[in-house]
mmCIF file of C-alpha atoms in Angstrom:
data_model
loop_
_atom_site.group_PDB
_atom_site.id
_atom_site.type_symbol
_atom_site.label_atom_id
_atom_site.label_comp_id
_atom_site.label_asym_id
_atom_site.label_seq_id
_atom_site.Cartn_x
_atom_site.Cartn_y
_atom_site.Cartn_z
ATOM 1 C CA MET F 1 20.945 30.319 -25.504
ATOM 2 C CA PRO F 2 19.970 34.004 -25.763
ATOM 3 C CA ASP F 3 18.183 35.320 -28.850
ATOM 4 C CA GLN F 4 20.397 36.587 -31.674
ATOM 5 C CA THR F 5 19.845 38.940 -34.607
ATOM 6 C CA ILE F 6 21.307 38.202 -38.041
ATOM 7 C CA PRO F 7 22.313 41.520 -39.641
ATOM 8 C CA PHE F 8 20.094 42.183 -42.653
ATOM 9 C CA ASN F 9 21.890 42.932 -45.911
ATOM 10 C CA SER F 10 20.960 40.676 -48.834
ATOM 11 C CA GLY F 11 18.008 39.103 -47.004
ATOM 12 C CA ARG F 12 19.201 35.616 -48.023
ATOM 13 C CA ILE F 13 20.010 32.706 -45.718
ATOM 14 C CA ALA F 14 21.428 29.276 -46.598
ATOM 15 C CA VAL F 15 20.605 26.227 -44.481
ATOM 16 C CA LEU F 16 22.588 22.980 -44.803
ATOM 17 C CA GLY F 17 22.903 19.900 -42.617
ATOM 18 C CA ASP F 18 25.101 16.851 -42.168
ATOM 19 C CA LEU F 19 28.418 18.135 -43.462
ATOM 20 C CA HIS F 20 30.183 15.045 -41.980
ATOM 21 C CA LEU F 21 33.464 16.703 -42.879
ATOM 22 C CA ASP F 22 35.699 13.958 -41.469
ATOM 23 C CA HIS F 23 34.115 11.306 -43.710
ATOM 24 C CA TRP F 24 34.836 13.405 -46.823
ATOM 25 C CA GLN F 25 38.353 14.412 -45.802
ATOM 26 C CA ARG F 26 39.372 10.788 -45.239
ATOM 27 C CA ILE F 27 38.945 10.151 -48.963
ATOM 28 C CA GLY F 28 40.291 13.530 -50.077
ATOM 29 C CA ARG F 29 37.011 14.996 -51.293
ATOM 30 C CA ASN F 30 35.197 18.276 -50.662
ATOM 31 C CA PRO F 31 31.457 17.858 -49.925
ATOM 32 C CA LEU F 32 30.589 21.373 -51.082
ATOM 33 C CA LYS F 33 32.346 20.782 -54.404
ATOM 34 C CA ASP F 34 30.590 17.434 -54.887
ATOM 35 C CA PHE F 35 27.215 19.071 -54.345
ATOM 36 C CA GLN F 36 28.142 22.097 -56.485
ATOM 37 C CA LEU F 37 27.629 24.407 -53.516
ATOM 38 C CA GLU F 38 30.969 26.253 -53.553
ATOM 39 C CA ALA F 39 29.808 29.042 -55.867
ATOM 40 C CA LEU F 40 26.465 29.264 -54.074
ATOM 41 C CA LEU F 41 27.992 29.865 -50.644
ATOM 42 C CA ARG F 42 30.374 32.466 -52.033
ATOM 43 C CA THR F 43 27.408 34.613 -53.070
ATOM 44 C CA ASP F 44 25.975 37.219 -50.744
ATOM 45 C CA PHE F 45 24.303 35.320 -47.897
ATOM 46 C CA ASP F 46 23.593 36.995 -44.580
ATOM 47 C CA ALA F 47 23.972 33.649 -42.800
ATOM 48 C CA LEU F 48 24.695 29.965 -43.164
ATOM 49 C CA ILE F 49 22.767 27.870 -40.650
ATOM 50 C CA VAL F 50 24.155 24.345 -40.207
ATOM 51 C CA ALA F 51 21.550 21.842 -38.997
ATOM 52 C CA GLY F 52 23.903 19.496 -37.156
ATOM 53 C CA ASP F 53 26.486 16.768 -37.834
ATOM 54 C CA LEU F 54 29.302 19.078 -38.810
ATOM 55 C CA ILE F 55 31.925 16.480 -37.881
ATOM 56 C CA ASN F 56 32.210 13.485 -35.582
ATOM 57 C CA GLY F 57 32.764 14.643 -32.024
ATOM 58 C CA PRO F 58 34.091 15.337 -29.514
ATOM 59 C CA TRP F 59 33.379 19.066 -29.341
ATOM 60 C CA SER F 60 37.067 19.916 -29.782
ATOM 61 C CA ASN F 61 36.769 18.893 -33.465
ATOM 62 C CA TRP F 62 34.289 21.669 -34.285
ATOM 63 C CA PRO F 63 36.949 24.320 -35.135
ATOM 64 C CA GLN F 64 38.078 22.117 -38.038
ATOM 65 C CA ALA F 65 34.576 22.171 -39.552
ATOM 66 C CA ILE F 66 34.037 25.873 -38.924
ATOM 67 C CA GLU F 67 37.411 26.743 -40.478
ATOM 68 C CA PHE F 68 36.451 24.699 -43.541
ATOM 69 C CA LEU F 69 33.145 26.566 -43.932
ATOM 70 C CA ALA F 70 34.869 29.905 -43.315
ATOM 71 C CA GLN F 71 36.606 29.493 -46.692
ATOM 72 C CA TYR F 72 33.210 30.248 -48.227
ATOM 73 C CA ILE F 73 31.403 32.512 -45.779
ATOM 74 C CA PRO F 74 32.811 34.658 -42.940
ATOM 75 C CA PRO F 75 32.668 32.787 -39.607
ATOM 76 C CA GLU F 76 30.536 35.466 -37.951
ATOM 77 C CA ARG F 77 27.816 34.543 -40.463
ATOM 78 C CA ILE F 78 27.909 30.839 -39.505
ATOM 79 C CA TYR F 79 25.211 29.635 -37.085
ATOM 80 C CA ALA F 80 25.569 25.986 -36.029
ATOM 81 C CA LEU F 81 23.453 23.619 -33.968
ATOM 82 C CA PRO F 82 24.610 20.105 -33.025
ATOM 83 C CA GLY F 83 23.422 16.796 -34.413
ATOM 84 C CA ASN F 84 23.934 13.396 -32.832
ATOM 85 C CA HIS F 85 27.392 12.912 -34.405
ATOM 86 C CA ASP F 86 28.649 16.142 -32.842
ATOM 87 C CA TYR F 87 28.329 14.495 -29.415
ATOM 88 C CA TYR F 88 30.329 11.361 -30.361
ATOM 89 C CA ARG F 89 33.168 10.509 -27.960
ATOM 90 C CA GLY F 90 31.738 13.240 -25.768
ATOM 91 C CA SER F 91 28.632 13.746 -23.709
ATOM 92 C CA LEU F 92 25.001 14.684 -24.155
ATOM 93 C CA MET F 93 25.858 17.572 -21.816
ATOM 94 C CA ASP F 94 28.501 19.045 -24.176
ATOM 95 C CA ASP F 95 26.480 22.083 -25.315
ATOM 96 C CA PRO F 96 28.412 24.560 -23.102
ATOM 97 C CA ASP F 97 31.717 23.298 -24.545
ATOM 98 C CA LEU F 98 30.346 23.400 -28.091
ATOM 99 C CA ALA F 99 29.178 26.960 -27.484
ATOM 100 C CA LYS F 100 32.596 28.059 -26.190
ATOM 101 C CA VAL F 101 34.575 26.509 -29.035
ATOM 102 C CA THR F 102 32.139 27.905 -31.632
ATOM 103 C CA GLN F 103 32.460 31.393 -30.190
ATOM 104 C CA SER F 104 36.262 31.044 -30.103
ATOM 105 C CA CYS F 105 36.079 30.610 -33.892
ATOM 106 C CA SER F 106 33.975 33.807 -34.188
ATOM 107 C CA ALA F 107 30.938 31.713 -35.209
ATOM 108 C CA ASN F 108 27.582 31.317 -33.457
ATOM 109 C CA PHE F 109 26.120 28.386 -31.493
ATOM 110 C CA VAL F 110 22.339 28.112 -31.756
ATOM 111 C CA GLN F 111 21.040 25.294 -29.576
ATOM 112 C CA GLU F 112 17.567 26.307 -28.356
ATOM 113 C CA THR F 113 18.097 29.743 -29.878
ATOM 114 C CA VAL F 114 15.758 32.169 -31.621
ATOM 115 C CA LEU F 115 17.306 34.076 -34.524
ATOM 116 C CA TYR F 116 15.739 37.197 -36.032
ATOM 117 C CA HIS F 117 16.363 38.221 -39.621
ATOM 118 C CA GLY F 118 14.207 41.002 -40.981
ATOM 119 C CA LYS F 119 10.591 39.864 -40.559
ATOM 120 C CA THR F 120 11.626 36.211 -40.139
ATOM 121 C CA ARG F 121 12.170 34.454 -36.826
ATOM 122 C CA ILE F 122 14.152 31.219 -36.909
ATOM 123 C CA LEU F 123 13.801 28.639 -34.122
ATOM 124 C CA CYS F 124 16.854 26.371 -33.839
ATOM 125 C CA CYS F 125 17.390 23.204 -31.802
ATOM 126 C CA THR F 126 18.504 19.587 -32.289
ATOM 127 C CA LEU F 127 15.006 18.272 -31.402
ATOM 128 C CA TRP F 128 15.928 14.653 -30.714
ATOM 129 C CA THR F 129 13.345 12.029 -31.666
ATOM 130 C CA ASP F 130 10.388 10.718 -29.651
ATOM 131 C CA PHE F 131 10.648 7.176 -31.193
ATOM 132 C CA ALA F 132 6.859 7.160 -31.698
ATOM 133 C CA LEU F 133 6.664 7.224 -35.508
ATOM 134 C CA LEU F 134 5.469 3.601 -35.784
ATOM 135 C CA GLY F 135 3.237 3.788 -32.722
ATOM 136 C CA THR F 136 5.478 1.346 -30.831
ATOM 137 C CA PRO F 137 8.029 3.598 -29.088
ATOM 138 C CA LYS F 138 9.378 0.939 -26.693
ATOM 139 C CA ASP F 139 10.138 -1.417 -29.579
ATOM 140 C CA SER F 140 11.679 1.425 -31.586
ATOM 141 C CA MET F 141 13.863 2.420 -28.639
ATOM 142 C CA ARG F 142 15.112 -1.144 -28.218
ATOM 143 C CA PHE F 143 15.930 -1.421 -31.925
ATOM 144 C CA ALA F 144 17.748 1.927 -31.988
ATOM 145 C CA ALA F 145 19.833 0.966 -28.953
ATOM 146 C CA LYS F 146 21.108 -2.094 -30.826
ATOM 147 C CA ALA F 147 21.503 -0.509 -34.257
ATOM 148 C CA MET F 148 22.963 2.962 -33.645
ATOM 149 C CA ASN F 149 26.452 4.024 -32.577
ATOM 150 C CA ASP F 150 24.876 6.865 -30.562
ATOM 151 C CA TYR F 151 24.305 4.420 -27.709
ATOM 152 C CA ARG F 152 27.947 3.403 -27.614
ATOM 153 C CA TRP F 153 29.751 6.647 -28.477
ATOM 154 C CA ILE F 154 27.794 9.301 -26.547
ATOM 155 C CA ALA F 155 28.134 9.487 -22.772
ATOM 156 C CA LEU F 156 25.317 10.669 -20.558
ATOM 157 C CA ASN F 157 27.410 13.255 -18.748
ATOM 158 C CA ASN F 158 30.911 14.614 -18.562
ATOM 159 C CA ASN F 159 32.357 11.822 -16.417
ATOM 160 C CA GLY F 160 32.195 9.717 -19.595
ATOM 161 C CA HIS F 161 31.501 6.430 -17.833
ATOM 162 C CA GLU F 162 27.850 5.818 -18.715
ATOM 163 C CA ALA F 163 26.590 5.687 -22.296
ATOM 164 C CA ILE F 164 23.234 7.201 -23.143
ATOM 165 C CA VAL F 165 20.150 5.043 -23.586
ATOM 166 C CA PRO F 166 17.115 5.903 -25.746
ATOM 167 C CA LYS F 167 15.235 7.202 -22.700
ATOM 168 C CA ASP F 168 17.867 9.961 -22.391
ATOM 169 C CA VAL F 169 17.201 10.962 -26.003
ATOM 170 C CA LEU F 170 13.440 10.939 -25.379
ATOM 171 C CA ASP F 171 13.946 13.204 -22.363
ATOM 172 C CA MET F 172 15.904 15.647 -24.546
ATOM 173 C CA HIS F 173 13.147 15.529 -27.157
ATOM 174 C CA ILE F 174 10.534 16.404 -24.550
ATOM 175 C CA LYS F 175 12.651 19.287 -23.245
ATOM 176 C CA GLN F 176 13.426 20.733 -26.684
ATOM 177 C CA ARG F 177 9.900 20.217 -27.972
ATOM 178 C CA ALA F 178 8.594 22.207 -24.999
ATOM 179 C CA TRP F 179 11.075 24.984 -25.820
ATOM 180 C CA LEU F 180 9.986 24.971 -29.464
ATOM 181 C CA GLU F 181 6.252 25.015 -28.722
ATOM 182 C CA ARG F 182 6.653 27.802 -26.185
ATOM 183 C CA HIS F 183 8.273 30.040 -28.771
ATOM 184 C CA LEU F 184 5.870 29.068 -31.541
ATOM 185 C CA ALA F 185 2.999 30.093 -29.275
ATOM 186 C CA SER F 186 4.540 33.495 -28.518
ATOM 187 C CA PRO F 187 3.514 36.571 -30.563
ATOM 188 C CA HIS F 188 5.659 37.216 -33.608
ATOM 189 C CA PRO F 189 7.652 40.451 -33.149
ATOM 190 C CA ALA F 190 6.921 41.445 -36.758
ATOM 191 C CA GLY F 191 3.158 40.984 -36.274
ATOM 192 C CA PRO F 192 0.928 39.348 -38.906
ATOM 193 C CA ASP F 193 3.509 39.947 -41.665
ATOM 194 C CA GLY F 194 6.142 37.937 -39.813
ATOM 195 C CA LYS F 195 7.424 34.593 -41.078
ATOM 196 C CA THR F 196 8.528 31.656 -38.913
ATOM 197 C CA ILE F 197 10.964 28.933 -39.876
ATOM 198 C CA VAL F 198 12.283 26.044 -37.802
ATOM 199 C CA VAL F 199 15.724 24.445 -38.132
ATOM 200 C CA THR F 200 16.326 21.085 -36.428
ATOM 201 C CA HIS F 201 18.598 18.115 -36.913
ATOM 202 C CA HIS F 202 15.910 15.433 -36.629
ATOM 203 C CA GLY F 203 12.960 15.188 -38.991
ATOM 204 C CA PRO F 204 9.452 16.461 -38.147
ATOM 205 C CA HIS F 205 7.121 14.395 -40.346
ATOM 206 C CA PRO F 206 6.884 10.970 -42.034
ATOM 207 C CA MET F 207 6.171 12.520 -45.445
ATOM 208 C CA THR F 208 9.819 13.607 -45.598
ATOM 209 C CA ALA F 209 11.226 10.350 -44.200
ATOM 210 C CA GLY F 210 11.231 8.252 -47.374
ATOM 211 C CA ASN F 211 10.793 4.488 -47.033
ATOM 212 C CA ILE F 212 9.934 3.813 -43.400
ATOM 213 C CA ASP F 213 11.547 0.876 -41.605
ATOM 214 C CA LYS F 214 12.289 -0.134 -38.009
ATOM 215 C CA LEU F 215 15.087 2.429 -37.677
ATOM 216 C CA THR F 216 13.149 5.423 -39.068
ATOM 217 C CA PRO F 217 11.695 6.402 -35.640
ATOM 218 C CA ALA F 218 15.270 7.128 -34.515
ATOM 219 C CA PHE F 219 15.493 9.813 -37.219
ATOM 220 C CA HIS F 220 11.981 11.267 -37.521
ATOM 221 C CA SER F 221 9.048 12.147 -35.293
ATOM 222 C CA ASP F 222 5.491 12.857 -36.408
ATOM 223 C CA LEU F 223 4.930 16.442 -35.291
ATOM 224 C CA SER F 224 1.688 16.910 -37.207
ATOM 225 C CA ASP F 225 0.060 18.442 -34.129
ATOM 226 C CA ILE F 226 2.683 21.198 -33.991
ATOM 227 C CA LEU F 227 2.465 21.792 -37.743
ATOM 228 C CA THR F 228 -1.326 22.143 -37.682
ATOM 229 C CA LYS F 229 -1.478 24.200 -34.484
ATOM 230 C CA HIS F 230 1.149 26.833 -35.315
ATOM 231 C CA PRO F 231 1.780 28.806 -38.517
ATOM 232 C CA ILE F 232 5.234 27.650 -39.681
ATOM 233 C CA ASP F 233 6.390 28.755 -43.119
ATOM 234 C CA ALA F 234 9.341 26.393 -43.545
ATOM 235 C CA TRP F 235 11.114 23.635 -41.619
ATOM 236 C CA PHE F 236 14.699 22.683 -42.514
ATOM 237 C CA PHE F 237 16.288 19.499 -41.147
ATOM 238 C CA GLY F 238 18.876 16.806 -41.879
ATOM 239 C CA HIS F 239 19.908 13.561 -40.150
ATOM 240 C CA SER F 240 18.464 11.026 -42.624
ATOM 241 C CA HIS F 241 20.452 12.155 -45.720
ATOM 242 C CA ARG F 242 17.403 11.935 -47.992
ATOM 243 C CA HIS F 243 16.473 15.024 -49.983
ATOM 244 C CA PHE F 244 12.716 14.886 -49.646
ATOM 245 C CA ARG F 245 10.643 18.054 -49.685
ATOM 246 C CA GLU F 246 6.919 18.191 -48.928
ATOM 247 C CA THR F 247 4.293 20.688 -47.831
ATOM 248 C CA VAL F 248 2.375 19.744 -44.672
ATOM 249 C CA ALA F 249 -0.261 22.043 -43.152
ATOM 250 C CA GLY F 250 1.121 24.894 -45.242
ATOM 251 C CA CYS F 251 4.698 24.333 -44.025
ATOM 252 C CA ASP F 252 7.457 23.749 -46.599
ATOM 253 C CA ILE F 253 9.487 20.893 -45.040
ATOM 254 C CA ARG F 254 12.939 20.407 -46.562
ATOM 255 C CA ASN F 255 15.710 17.906 -45.891
ATOM 256 C CA VAL F 256 18.967 19.741 -46.610
ATOM 257 C CA SER F 257 21.483 17.004 -45.727
ATOM 258 C CA ILE F 258 24.822 16.716 -47.449
ATOM 259 C CA GLY F 259 25.487 13.285 -45.931
ATOM 260 C CA TYR F 260 28.268 10.748 -46.376
ATOM 261 C CA PRO F 261 30.216 10.365 -49.632
ATOM 262 C CA GLU F 262 28.601 6.974 -50.232
ATOM 263 C CA ASP F 263 25.156 8.628 -50.055
ATOM 264 C CA ARG F 264 25.932 10.947 -52.955
ATOM 265 C CA GLN F 265 24.671 8.764 -55.792
ATOM 266 C CA ASN F 266 21.395 8.074 -53.973
ATOM 267 C CA GLN F 267 20.553 11.681 -53.138
ATOM 268 C CA LEU F 268 17.424 13.286 -54.523
ATOM 269 C CA GLY F 269 16.586 16.911 -55.221
ATOM 270 C CA HIS F 270 18.745 19.990 -55.507
ATOM 271 C CA LEU F 271 20.337 21.435 -52.373
ATOM 272 C CA GLU F 272 21.325 24.625 -54.164
ATOM 273 C CA THR F 273 17.655 25.667 -54.287
ATOM 274 C CA ALA F 274 16.120 23.792 -51.329
ATOM 275 C CA SER F 275 18.601 25.284 -48.880
ATOM 276 C CA ILE F 276 17.785 28.972 -49.495
ATOM 277 C CA TRP F 277 15.427 31.192 -47.507
ATOM 278 C CA GLU F 278 14.756 34.835 -48.369
ATOM 279 C CA SER F 279 13.517 37.142 -45.605
ATOM 280 C CA ASN F 280 11.567 40.376 -45.996
ATOM 281 C CA HIS F 281 13.119 43.436 -44.424
ATOM 282 C CA GLY F 282 11.421 44.886 -41.384
ATOM 283 C CA PRO F 283 11.945 45.980 -37.791
ATOM 284 C CA GLN F 284 12.940 43.337 -35.266
#
């Protein structure tokens, strides 16, 4: 997707992931109210970036989630990238349809997109996993294929006849990682004063994964090499619904998941502070 510029007014951006709106609506609850985020989002944010899993797919369900968020922040300030659930009952190739339906709601689709906000550049993509967290990627791929609905509910392409396999996810990881590293290696338009943040759905480091088990490699990769090679100020992600926050190689890594209603009592940390980024003003 082409680069986009977030108009600079307050200098503040909110980043949240894993709205899972359909799960909350089924039991008549509002996830933003449960997490005490309603008042926060009604303050003066230049943008809300959603790090995937707005609502179970297919793509035609996205307007429902965007309309819900638009009660709190104007839709033109909403920037959304897809998580795995956003492809359910659809296809891994659904990004063009997701982009069209997002734009029809006056919001912004940001798969493999660079956003500029003052002196901050924001690199956004799903960044599927590489399954290598435990050092046994083939075993982790086999376990994920058995344990996760992704490999039953996401088709490989738009004919809908063939479900994805973990190798398809790995291929997407390789593609999106290459996109991310290419942009991280490019000169910052704001020069040495510029800040860089990354927003993905999947997790970038085991220190923010919590207790690691056989399924964890389907949610997190170990991107220590990227974190040590490139200056990244903050990395926001979701997917695992665990509110861990750690600093790795000078990068502030934050899980900003809302998650399912049943996750609520097990959540850690405070989304109302972890989800905020403040940019410095400056020329693009």
